[in-house]
mmCIF file of C-alpha atoms and ligand atoms in Angstrom:
data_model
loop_
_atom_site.group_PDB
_atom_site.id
_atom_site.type_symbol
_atom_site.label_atom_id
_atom_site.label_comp_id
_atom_site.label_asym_id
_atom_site.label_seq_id
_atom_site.Cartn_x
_atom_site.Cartn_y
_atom_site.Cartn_z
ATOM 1 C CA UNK A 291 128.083 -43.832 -72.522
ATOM 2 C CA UNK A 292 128.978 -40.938 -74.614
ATOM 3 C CA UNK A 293 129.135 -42.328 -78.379
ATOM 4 C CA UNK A 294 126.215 -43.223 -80.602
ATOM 5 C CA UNK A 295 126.603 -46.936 -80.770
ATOM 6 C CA UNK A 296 124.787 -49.476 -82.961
ATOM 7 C CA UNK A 297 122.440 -51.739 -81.128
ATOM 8 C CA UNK A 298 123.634 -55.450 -81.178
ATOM 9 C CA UNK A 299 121.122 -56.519 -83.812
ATOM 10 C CA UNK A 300 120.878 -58.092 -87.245
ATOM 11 C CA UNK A 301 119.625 -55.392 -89.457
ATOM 12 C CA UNK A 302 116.674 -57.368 -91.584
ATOM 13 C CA UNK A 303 117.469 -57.773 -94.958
ATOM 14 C CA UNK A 304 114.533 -55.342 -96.652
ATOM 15 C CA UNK A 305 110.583 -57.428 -96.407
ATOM 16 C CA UNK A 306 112.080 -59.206 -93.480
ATOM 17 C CA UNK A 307 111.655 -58.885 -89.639
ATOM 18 C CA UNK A 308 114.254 -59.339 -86.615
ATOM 19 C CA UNK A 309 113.094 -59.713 -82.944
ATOM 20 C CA UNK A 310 114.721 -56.742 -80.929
ATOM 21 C CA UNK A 311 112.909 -58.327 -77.581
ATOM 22 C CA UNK A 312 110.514 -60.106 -76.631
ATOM 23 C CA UNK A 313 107.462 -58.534 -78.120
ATOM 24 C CA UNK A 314 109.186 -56.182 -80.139
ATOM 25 C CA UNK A 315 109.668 -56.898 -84.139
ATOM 26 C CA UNK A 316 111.478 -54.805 -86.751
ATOM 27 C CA UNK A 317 110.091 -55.157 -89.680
ATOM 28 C CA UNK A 318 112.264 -53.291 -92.510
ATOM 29 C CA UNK A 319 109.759 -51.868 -95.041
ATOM 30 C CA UNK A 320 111.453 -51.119 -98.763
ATOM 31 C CA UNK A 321 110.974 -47.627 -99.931
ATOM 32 C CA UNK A 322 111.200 -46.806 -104.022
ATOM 33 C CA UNK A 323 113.923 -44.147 -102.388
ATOM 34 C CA UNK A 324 116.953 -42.809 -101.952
ATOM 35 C CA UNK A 325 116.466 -43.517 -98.138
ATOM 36 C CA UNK A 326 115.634 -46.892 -99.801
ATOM 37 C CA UNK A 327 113.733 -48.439 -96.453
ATOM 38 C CA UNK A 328 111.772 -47.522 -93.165
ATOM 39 C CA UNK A 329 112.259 -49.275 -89.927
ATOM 40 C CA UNK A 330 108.557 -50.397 -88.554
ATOM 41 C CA UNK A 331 107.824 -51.643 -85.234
ATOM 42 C CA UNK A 332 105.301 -54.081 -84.053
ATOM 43 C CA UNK A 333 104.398 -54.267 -80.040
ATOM 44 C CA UNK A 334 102.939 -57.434 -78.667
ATOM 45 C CA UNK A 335 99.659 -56.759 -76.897
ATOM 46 C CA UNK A 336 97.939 -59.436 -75.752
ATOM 47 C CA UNK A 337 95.323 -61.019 -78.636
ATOM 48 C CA UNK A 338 96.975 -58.934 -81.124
ATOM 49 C CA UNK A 339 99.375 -56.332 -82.201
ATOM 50 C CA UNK A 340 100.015 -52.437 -82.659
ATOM 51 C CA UNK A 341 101.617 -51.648 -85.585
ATOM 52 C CA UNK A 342 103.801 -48.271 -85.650
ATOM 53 C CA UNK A 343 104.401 -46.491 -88.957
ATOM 54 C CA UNK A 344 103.252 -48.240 -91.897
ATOM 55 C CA UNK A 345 105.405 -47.763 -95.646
ATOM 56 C CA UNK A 346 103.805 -45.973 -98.548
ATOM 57 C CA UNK A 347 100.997 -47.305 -100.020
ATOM 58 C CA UNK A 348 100.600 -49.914 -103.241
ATOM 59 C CA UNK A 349 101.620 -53.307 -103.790
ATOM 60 C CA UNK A 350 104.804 -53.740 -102.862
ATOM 61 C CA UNK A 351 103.852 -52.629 -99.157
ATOM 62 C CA UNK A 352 100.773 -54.972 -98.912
ATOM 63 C CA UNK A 353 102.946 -57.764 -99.915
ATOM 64 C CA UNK A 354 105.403 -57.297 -97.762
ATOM 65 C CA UNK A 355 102.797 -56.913 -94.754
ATOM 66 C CA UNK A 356 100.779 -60.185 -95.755
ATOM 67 C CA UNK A 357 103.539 -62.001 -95.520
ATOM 68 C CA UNK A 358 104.825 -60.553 -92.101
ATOM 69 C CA UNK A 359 100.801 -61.079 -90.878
ATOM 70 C CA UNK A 360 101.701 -64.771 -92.098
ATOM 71 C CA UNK A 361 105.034 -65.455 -90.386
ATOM 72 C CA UNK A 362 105.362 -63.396 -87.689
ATOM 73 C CA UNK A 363 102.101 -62.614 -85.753
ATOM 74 C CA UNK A 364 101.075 -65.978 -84.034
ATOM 75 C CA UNK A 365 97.951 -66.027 -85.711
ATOM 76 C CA UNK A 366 97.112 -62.847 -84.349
ATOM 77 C CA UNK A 367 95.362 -59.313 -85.485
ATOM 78 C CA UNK A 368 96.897 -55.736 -85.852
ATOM 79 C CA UNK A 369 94.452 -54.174 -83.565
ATOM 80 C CA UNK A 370 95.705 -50.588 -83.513
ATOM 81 C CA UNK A 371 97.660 -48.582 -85.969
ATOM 82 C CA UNK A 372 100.062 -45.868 -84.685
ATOM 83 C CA UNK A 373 101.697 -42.911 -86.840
ATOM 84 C CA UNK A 374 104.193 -41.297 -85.919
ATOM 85 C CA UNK A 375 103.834 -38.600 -88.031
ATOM 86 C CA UNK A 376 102.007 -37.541 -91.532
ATOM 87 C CA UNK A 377 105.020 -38.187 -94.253
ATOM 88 C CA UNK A 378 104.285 -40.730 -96.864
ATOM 89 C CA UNK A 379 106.848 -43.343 -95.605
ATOM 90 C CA UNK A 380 105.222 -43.261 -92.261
ATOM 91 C CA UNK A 381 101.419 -42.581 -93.260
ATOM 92 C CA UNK A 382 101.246 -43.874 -96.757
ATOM 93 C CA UNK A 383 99.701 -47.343 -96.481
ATOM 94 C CA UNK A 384 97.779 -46.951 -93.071
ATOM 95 C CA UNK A 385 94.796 -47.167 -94.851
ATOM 96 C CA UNK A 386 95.156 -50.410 -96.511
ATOM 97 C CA UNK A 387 96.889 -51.400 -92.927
ATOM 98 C CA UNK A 388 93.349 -50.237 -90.964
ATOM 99 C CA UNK A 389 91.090 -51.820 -93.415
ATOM 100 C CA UNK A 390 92.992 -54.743 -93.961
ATOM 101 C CA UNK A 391 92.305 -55.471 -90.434
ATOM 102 C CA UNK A 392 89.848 -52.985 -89.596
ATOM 103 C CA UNK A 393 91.714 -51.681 -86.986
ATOM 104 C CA UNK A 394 92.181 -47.895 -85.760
ATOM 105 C CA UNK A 395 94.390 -45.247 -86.619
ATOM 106 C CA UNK A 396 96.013 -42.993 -83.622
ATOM 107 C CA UNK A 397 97.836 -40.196 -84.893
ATOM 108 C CA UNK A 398 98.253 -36.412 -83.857
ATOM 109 C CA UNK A 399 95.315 -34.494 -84.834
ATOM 110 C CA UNK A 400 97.820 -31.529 -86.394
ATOM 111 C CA UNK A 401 99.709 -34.519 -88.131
ATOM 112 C CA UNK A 402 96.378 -36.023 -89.674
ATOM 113 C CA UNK A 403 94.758 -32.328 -90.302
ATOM 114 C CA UNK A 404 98.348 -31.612 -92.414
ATOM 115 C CA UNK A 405 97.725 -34.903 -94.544
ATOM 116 C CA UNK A 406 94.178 -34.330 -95.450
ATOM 117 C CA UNK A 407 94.918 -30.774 -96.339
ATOM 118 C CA UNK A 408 97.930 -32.161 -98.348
ATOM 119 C CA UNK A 409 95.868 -34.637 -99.881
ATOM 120 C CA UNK A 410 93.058 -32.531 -100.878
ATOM 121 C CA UNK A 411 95.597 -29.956 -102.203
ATOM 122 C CA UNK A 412 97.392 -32.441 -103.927
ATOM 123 C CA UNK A 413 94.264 -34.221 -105.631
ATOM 124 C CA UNK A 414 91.916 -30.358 -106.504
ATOM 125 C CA UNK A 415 94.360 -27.836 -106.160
ATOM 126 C CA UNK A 416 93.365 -24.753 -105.562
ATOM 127 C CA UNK A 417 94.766 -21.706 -107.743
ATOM 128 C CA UNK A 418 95.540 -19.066 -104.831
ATOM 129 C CA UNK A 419 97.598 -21.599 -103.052
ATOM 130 C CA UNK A 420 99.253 -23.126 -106.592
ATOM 131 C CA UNK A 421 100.051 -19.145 -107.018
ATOM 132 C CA UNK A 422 101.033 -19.041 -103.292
ATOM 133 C CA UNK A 423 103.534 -22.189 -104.019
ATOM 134 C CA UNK A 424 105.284 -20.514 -107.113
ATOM 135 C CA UNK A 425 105.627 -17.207 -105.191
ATOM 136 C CA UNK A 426 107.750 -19.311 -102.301
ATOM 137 C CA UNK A 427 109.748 -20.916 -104.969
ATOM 138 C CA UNK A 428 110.229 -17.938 -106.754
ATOM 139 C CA UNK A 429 111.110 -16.075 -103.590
ATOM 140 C CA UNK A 430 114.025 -18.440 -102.901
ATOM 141 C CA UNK A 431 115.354 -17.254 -106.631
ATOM 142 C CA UNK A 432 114.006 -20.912 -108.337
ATOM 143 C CA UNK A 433 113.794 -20.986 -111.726
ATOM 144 C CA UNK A 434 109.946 -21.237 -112.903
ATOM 145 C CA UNK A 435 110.857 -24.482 -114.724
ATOM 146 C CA UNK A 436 112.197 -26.091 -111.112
ATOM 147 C CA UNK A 437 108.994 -24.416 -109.361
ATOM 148 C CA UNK A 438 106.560 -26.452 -111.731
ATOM 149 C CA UNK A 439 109.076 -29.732 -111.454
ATOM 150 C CA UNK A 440 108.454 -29.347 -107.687
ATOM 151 C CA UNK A 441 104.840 -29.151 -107.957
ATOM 152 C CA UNK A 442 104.609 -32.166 -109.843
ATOM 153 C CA UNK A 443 106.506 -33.602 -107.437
ATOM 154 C CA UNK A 444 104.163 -33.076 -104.542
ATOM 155 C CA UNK A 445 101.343 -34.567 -106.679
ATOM 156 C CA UNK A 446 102.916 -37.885 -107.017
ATOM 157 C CA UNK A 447 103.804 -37.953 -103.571
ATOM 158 C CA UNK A 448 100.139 -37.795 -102.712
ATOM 159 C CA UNK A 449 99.506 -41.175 -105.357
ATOM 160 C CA UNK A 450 101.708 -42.943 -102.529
ATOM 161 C CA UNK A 451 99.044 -42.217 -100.464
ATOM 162 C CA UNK A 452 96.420 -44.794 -100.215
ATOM 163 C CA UNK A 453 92.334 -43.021 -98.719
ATOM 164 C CA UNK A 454 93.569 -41.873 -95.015
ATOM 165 C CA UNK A 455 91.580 -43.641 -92.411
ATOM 166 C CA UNK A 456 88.173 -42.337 -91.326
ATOM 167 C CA UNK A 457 87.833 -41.653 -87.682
ATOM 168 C CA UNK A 458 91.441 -41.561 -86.137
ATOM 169 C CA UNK A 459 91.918 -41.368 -82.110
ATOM 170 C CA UNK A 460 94.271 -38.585 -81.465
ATOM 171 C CA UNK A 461 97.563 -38.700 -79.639
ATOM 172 C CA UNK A 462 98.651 -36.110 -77.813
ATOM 173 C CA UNK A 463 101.688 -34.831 -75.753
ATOM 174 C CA UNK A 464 101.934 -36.897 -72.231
ATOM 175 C CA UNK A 465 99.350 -39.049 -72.731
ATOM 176 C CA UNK A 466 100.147 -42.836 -72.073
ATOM 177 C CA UNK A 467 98.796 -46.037 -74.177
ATOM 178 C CA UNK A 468 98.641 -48.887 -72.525
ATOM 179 C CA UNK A 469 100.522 -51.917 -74.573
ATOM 180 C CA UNK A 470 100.875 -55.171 -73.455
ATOM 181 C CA UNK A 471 100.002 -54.075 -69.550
ATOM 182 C CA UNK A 472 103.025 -51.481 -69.927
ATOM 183 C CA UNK A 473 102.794 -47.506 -70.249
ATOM 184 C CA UNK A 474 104.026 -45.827 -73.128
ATOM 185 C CA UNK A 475 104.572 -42.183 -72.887
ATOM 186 C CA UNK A 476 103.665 -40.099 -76.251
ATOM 187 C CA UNK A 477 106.223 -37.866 -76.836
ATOM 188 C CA UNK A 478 105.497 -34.967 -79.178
ATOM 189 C CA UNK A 479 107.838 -32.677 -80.989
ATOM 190 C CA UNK A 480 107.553 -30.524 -83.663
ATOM 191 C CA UNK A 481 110.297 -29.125 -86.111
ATOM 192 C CA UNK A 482 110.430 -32.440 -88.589
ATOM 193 C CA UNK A 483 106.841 -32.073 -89.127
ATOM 194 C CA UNK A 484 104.120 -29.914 -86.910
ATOM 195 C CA UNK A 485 103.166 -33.068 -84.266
ATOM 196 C CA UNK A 486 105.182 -35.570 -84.740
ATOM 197 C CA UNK A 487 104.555 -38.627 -81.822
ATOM 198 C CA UNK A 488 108.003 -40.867 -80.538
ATOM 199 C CA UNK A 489 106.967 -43.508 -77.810
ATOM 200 C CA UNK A 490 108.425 -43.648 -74.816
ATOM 201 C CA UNK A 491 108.433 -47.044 -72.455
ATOM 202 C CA UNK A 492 110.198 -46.932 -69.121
ATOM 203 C CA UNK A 493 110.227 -50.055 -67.826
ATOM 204 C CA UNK A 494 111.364 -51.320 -71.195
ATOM 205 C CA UNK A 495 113.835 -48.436 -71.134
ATOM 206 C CA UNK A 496 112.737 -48.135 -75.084
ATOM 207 C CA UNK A 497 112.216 -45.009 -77.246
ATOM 208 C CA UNK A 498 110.617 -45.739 -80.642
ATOM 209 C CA UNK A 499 111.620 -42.062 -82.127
ATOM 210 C CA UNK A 500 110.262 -42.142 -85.291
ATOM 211 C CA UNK A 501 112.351 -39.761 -87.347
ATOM 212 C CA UNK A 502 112.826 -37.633 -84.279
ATOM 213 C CA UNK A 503 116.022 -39.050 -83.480
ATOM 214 C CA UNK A 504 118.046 -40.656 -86.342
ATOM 215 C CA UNK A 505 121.706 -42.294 -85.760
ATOM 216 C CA UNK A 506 123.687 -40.711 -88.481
ATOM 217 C CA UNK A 507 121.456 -38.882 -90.818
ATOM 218 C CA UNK A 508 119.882 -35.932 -89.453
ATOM 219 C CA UNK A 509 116.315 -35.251 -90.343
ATOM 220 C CA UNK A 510 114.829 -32.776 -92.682
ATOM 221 C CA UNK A 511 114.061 -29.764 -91.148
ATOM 222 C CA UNK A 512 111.977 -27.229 -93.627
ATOM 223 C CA UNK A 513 110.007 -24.184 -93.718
ATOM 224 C CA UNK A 514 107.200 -24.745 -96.088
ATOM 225 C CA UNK A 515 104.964 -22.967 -98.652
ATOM 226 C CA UNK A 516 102.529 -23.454 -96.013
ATOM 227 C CA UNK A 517 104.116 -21.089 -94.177
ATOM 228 C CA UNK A 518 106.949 -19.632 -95.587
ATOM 229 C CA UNK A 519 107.287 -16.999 -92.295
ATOM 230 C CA UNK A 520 107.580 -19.991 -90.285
ATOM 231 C CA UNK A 521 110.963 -21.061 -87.867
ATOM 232 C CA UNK A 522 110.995 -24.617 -87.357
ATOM 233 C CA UNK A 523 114.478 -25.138 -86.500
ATOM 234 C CA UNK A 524 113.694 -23.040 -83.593
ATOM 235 C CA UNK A 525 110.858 -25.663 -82.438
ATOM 236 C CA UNK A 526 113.243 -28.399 -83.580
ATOM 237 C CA UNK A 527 116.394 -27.322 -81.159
ATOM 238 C CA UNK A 528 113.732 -27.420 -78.348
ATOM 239 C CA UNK A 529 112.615 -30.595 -78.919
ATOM 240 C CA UNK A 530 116.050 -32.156 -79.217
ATOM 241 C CA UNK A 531 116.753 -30.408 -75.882
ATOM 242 C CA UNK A 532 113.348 -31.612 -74.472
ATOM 243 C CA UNK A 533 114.464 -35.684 -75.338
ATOM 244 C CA UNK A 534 117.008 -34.948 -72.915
ATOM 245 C CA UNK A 535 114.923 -35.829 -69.849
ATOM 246 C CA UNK A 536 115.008 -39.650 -70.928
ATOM 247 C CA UNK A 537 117.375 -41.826 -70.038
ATOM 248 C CA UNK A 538 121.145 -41.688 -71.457
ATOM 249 C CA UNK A 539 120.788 -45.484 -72.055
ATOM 250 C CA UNK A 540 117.479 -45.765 -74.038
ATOM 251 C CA UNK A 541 117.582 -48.258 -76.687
ATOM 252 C CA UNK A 542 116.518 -45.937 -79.409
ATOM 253 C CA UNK A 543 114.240 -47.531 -82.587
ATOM 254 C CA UNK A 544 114.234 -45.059 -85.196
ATOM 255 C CA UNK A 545 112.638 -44.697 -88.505
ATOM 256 C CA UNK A 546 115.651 -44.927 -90.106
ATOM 257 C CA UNK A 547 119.221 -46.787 -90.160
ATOM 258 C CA UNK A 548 119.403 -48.741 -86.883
ATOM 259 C CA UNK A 549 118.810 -49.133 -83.065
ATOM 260 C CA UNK A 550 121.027 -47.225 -80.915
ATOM 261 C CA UNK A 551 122.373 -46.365 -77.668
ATOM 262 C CA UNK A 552 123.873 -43.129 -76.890
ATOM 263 C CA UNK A 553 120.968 -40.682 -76.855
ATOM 264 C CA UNK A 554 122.016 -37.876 -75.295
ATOM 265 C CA UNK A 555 125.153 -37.383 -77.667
ATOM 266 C CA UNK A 556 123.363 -38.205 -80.884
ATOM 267 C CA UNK A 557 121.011 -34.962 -79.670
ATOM 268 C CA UNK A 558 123.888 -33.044 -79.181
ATOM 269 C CA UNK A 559 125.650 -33.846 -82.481
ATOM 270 C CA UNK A 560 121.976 -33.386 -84.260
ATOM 271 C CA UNK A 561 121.976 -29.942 -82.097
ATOM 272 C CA UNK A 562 125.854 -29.440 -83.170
ATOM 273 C CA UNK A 563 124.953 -29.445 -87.011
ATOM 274 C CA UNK A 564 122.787 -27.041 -86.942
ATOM 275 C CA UNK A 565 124.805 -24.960 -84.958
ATOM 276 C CA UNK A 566 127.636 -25.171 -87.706
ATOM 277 C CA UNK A 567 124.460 -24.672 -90.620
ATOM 278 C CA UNK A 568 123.737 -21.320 -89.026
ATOM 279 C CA UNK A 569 127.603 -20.371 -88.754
ATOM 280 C CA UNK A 570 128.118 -21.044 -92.279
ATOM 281 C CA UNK A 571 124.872 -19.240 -93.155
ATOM 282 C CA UNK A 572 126.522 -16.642 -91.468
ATOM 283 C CA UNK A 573 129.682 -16.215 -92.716
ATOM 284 C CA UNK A 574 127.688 -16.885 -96.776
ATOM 285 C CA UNK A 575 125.741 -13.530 -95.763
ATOM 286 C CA UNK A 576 128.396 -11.195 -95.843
ATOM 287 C CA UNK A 577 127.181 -10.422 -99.141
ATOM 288 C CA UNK A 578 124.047 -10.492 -100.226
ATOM 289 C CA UNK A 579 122.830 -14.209 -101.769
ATOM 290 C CA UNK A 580 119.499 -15.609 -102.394
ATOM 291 C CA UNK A 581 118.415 -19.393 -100.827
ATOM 292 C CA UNK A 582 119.525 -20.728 -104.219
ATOM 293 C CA UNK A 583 122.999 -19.498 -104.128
ATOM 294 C CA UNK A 584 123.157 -20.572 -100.722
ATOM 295 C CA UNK A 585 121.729 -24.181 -101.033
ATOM 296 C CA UNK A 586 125.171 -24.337 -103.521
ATOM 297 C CA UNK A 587 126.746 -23.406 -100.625
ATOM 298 C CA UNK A 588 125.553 -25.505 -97.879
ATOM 299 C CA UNK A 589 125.277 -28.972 -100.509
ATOM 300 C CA UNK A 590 128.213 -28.455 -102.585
ATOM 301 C CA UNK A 591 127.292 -31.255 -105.014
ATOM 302 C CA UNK A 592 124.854 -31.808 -107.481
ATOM 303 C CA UNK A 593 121.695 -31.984 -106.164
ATOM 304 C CA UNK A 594 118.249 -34.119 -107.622
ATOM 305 C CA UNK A 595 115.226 -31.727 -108.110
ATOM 306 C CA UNK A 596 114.359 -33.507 -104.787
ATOM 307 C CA UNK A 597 117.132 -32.918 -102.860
ATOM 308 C CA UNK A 598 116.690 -29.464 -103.766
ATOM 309 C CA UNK A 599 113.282 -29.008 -102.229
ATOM 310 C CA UNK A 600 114.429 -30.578 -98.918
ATOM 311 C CA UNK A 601 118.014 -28.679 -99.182
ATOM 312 C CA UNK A 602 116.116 -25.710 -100.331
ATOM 313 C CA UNK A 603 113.714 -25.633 -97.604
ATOM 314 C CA UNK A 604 115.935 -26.654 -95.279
ATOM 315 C CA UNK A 605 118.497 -23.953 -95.772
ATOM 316 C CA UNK A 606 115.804 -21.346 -95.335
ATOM 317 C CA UNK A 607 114.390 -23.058 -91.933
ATOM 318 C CA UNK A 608 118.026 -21.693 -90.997
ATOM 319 C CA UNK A 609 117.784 -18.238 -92.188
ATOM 320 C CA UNK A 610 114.427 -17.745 -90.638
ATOM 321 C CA UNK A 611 116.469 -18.829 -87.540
ATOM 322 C CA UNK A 612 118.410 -16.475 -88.255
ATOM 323 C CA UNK A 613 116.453 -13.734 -89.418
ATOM 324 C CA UNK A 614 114.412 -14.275 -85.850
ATOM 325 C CA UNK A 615 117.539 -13.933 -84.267
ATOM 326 C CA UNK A 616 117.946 -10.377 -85.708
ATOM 327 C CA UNK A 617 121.614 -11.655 -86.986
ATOM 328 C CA UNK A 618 120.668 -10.894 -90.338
ATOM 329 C CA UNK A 619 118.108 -8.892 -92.738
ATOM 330 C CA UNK A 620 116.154 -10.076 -95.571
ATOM 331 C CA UNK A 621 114.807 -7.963 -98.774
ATOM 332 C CA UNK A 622 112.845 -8.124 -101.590
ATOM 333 C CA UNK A 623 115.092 -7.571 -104.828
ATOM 334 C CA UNK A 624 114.014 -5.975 -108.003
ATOM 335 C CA UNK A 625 113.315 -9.705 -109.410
ATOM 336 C CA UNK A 626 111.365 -10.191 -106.445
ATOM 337 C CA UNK A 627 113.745 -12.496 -104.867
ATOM 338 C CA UNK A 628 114.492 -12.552 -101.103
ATOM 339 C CA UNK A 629 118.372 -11.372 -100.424
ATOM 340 C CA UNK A 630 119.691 -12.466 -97.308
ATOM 341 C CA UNK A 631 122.936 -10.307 -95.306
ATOM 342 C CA UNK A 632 124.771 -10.182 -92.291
ATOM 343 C CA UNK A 633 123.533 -7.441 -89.979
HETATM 344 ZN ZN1 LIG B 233 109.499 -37.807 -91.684
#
């Protein structure tokens, strides 16, 4: 097969849950967001369940969950808690989900280390990284008034959050968890976030990619504050390559959208966009332009303060590509503002 093709399922209206096989339930969790949902997953495992990825926390959430716990579980615990990575949609409730049924939490140790920095950031921040954060912005040529928005922003993120579980077991690249008598391969990439986990059964022939591998959208790739030097898309392109080693007819279950076949050519168009980012990059650099005037380029439409921290920091995940690449140079302008230019 070489076309990304929907998997023959009812999506679930949004609260409700569809049986992709036997022991398998997609659950699809609302989200107060654009991206207005998140596709969950629940493996059979004997006497109880694992959950994987959990919705951000607060009422909404827990409501949905109880009533899932009520109707679809045969009676039967969440006994282990898997995220696939440390973003609030994924992350966000798993400690309601943990307590609620005092179950564990299994996560990457890099993904829970980010959240609990995030966290405690978020909730005492302290004034050499708040300076740090402004810098970035202001680097990219952001107005102070967008910098601060942005800030703000990252603080009520972190109220979506609810306490992160105490005492996670770590996941790790290769390692296999046994569910249900079958293996499931952890998978970890980095690019999307630091150590982010997909699962990967073989005799079920199932991937559950987390936002890894999305059907039509293509995931956020970013350099941070955090580490503004940083090339992710680099890390990303790998990992993309890496997924290549499964099976061209994995059913894929992603965070996102819907099931799909057609792996290998949704990595290659994922691969292909960037390719065409970096070309456009390219050709914007003739002349000197800051990450600002070449978000406008790359998102030619208006853009929610949002958008432009993901477009923002997505656009300069490229030029770091770039700039790593030697293809072009980078310099500090008399408004200290980082210029970008062809070499
Ligand atoms: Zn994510």
């Amino acid at each position: 097969m070489n076309a990304v093709v929907a998997a023959d399922f009812d999506t679930p209206a949004k609260g409700a849950v569809v049986e992709i096989a036997p022991g398998i339930l997609w659950l699809r969790m609302p989200l107060p967001f654009e991206l207005d949902h998140i596709n969950l997953y629940l493996l059979a495992d004997g006497d109880g369940w694992v959950a994987i990825d959990c919705g951000i926390a607060g009422p909404q959430t827990e409501q949905v969950w109880e009533s899932v716990f009520d109707e679809h579980l045969q009676g039967k615990p969440v006994t282990r808690v898997i995220a696939t990575h440390s973003h609030v949609d994924h992350l966000g409730a798993a400690g309601w989900l943990c307590r609620y049924w005092d179950a564990p939490l299994l996560i990457t140790r890099p993904e829970y280390d980010f959240a609990t920095h995030f966290l405690a950031e978020a909730h005492a921040p302290e004034p050499e990284e708040q300076v740090d954060r402004v810098q970035f912005f202001h680097h990219m040529g952001m107005d102070a008034k967008k910098a601060t928005t942005l800030l703000d922003i990252s603080g009520s993120i972190a109220g979506l959050f609810d306490v992160l579980p105490q005492d996670p077991q770590w996941l790790s690249h290769g390692m296999s968890l046994s569910i249900a008598g079958e293996r499931w391969q952890v998978i970890v990439s980095e690019g999307h976030t630091i150590a982010h986990a997909s699962l990967y059964c073989a005799d079920k022939g199932v991937l559950i990619s987390g936002d890894q591998v999305l059907p039509r959208i293509s995931s956020n790739v970013s350099t941070r504050a955090q580490d503004p030097d940083g090339n992710p898309l680099n890390h990303w392109l790998g990992s993309l390559d890496a997924l290549k080693i499964l099976p061209n007819d994995t059913l894929v279950l992603p965070s996102h959208e819907y099931p799909f076949f057609g792996l290998h050519r949704r990595l290659d168009q994922l691969t292909e966009g960037h390719i065409e980012t970096l070309d456009l990059l390219l050709q914007s650099c003739a002349d000197a332009r800051n990450v600002m005037q070449l978000v406008e380029i790359l998102y030619p439409r208006k853009l929610s303060i949002f958008d432009l921290f993901l477009g923002g920091g997505e656009c300069l995940a490229h030029l770091n590509y770039l700039l790593a690449e030697q293809k072009i140079e980078r310099w500090l302008d008399e408004n200290d503002v980082h210029q970008y230019r062809c070499i």
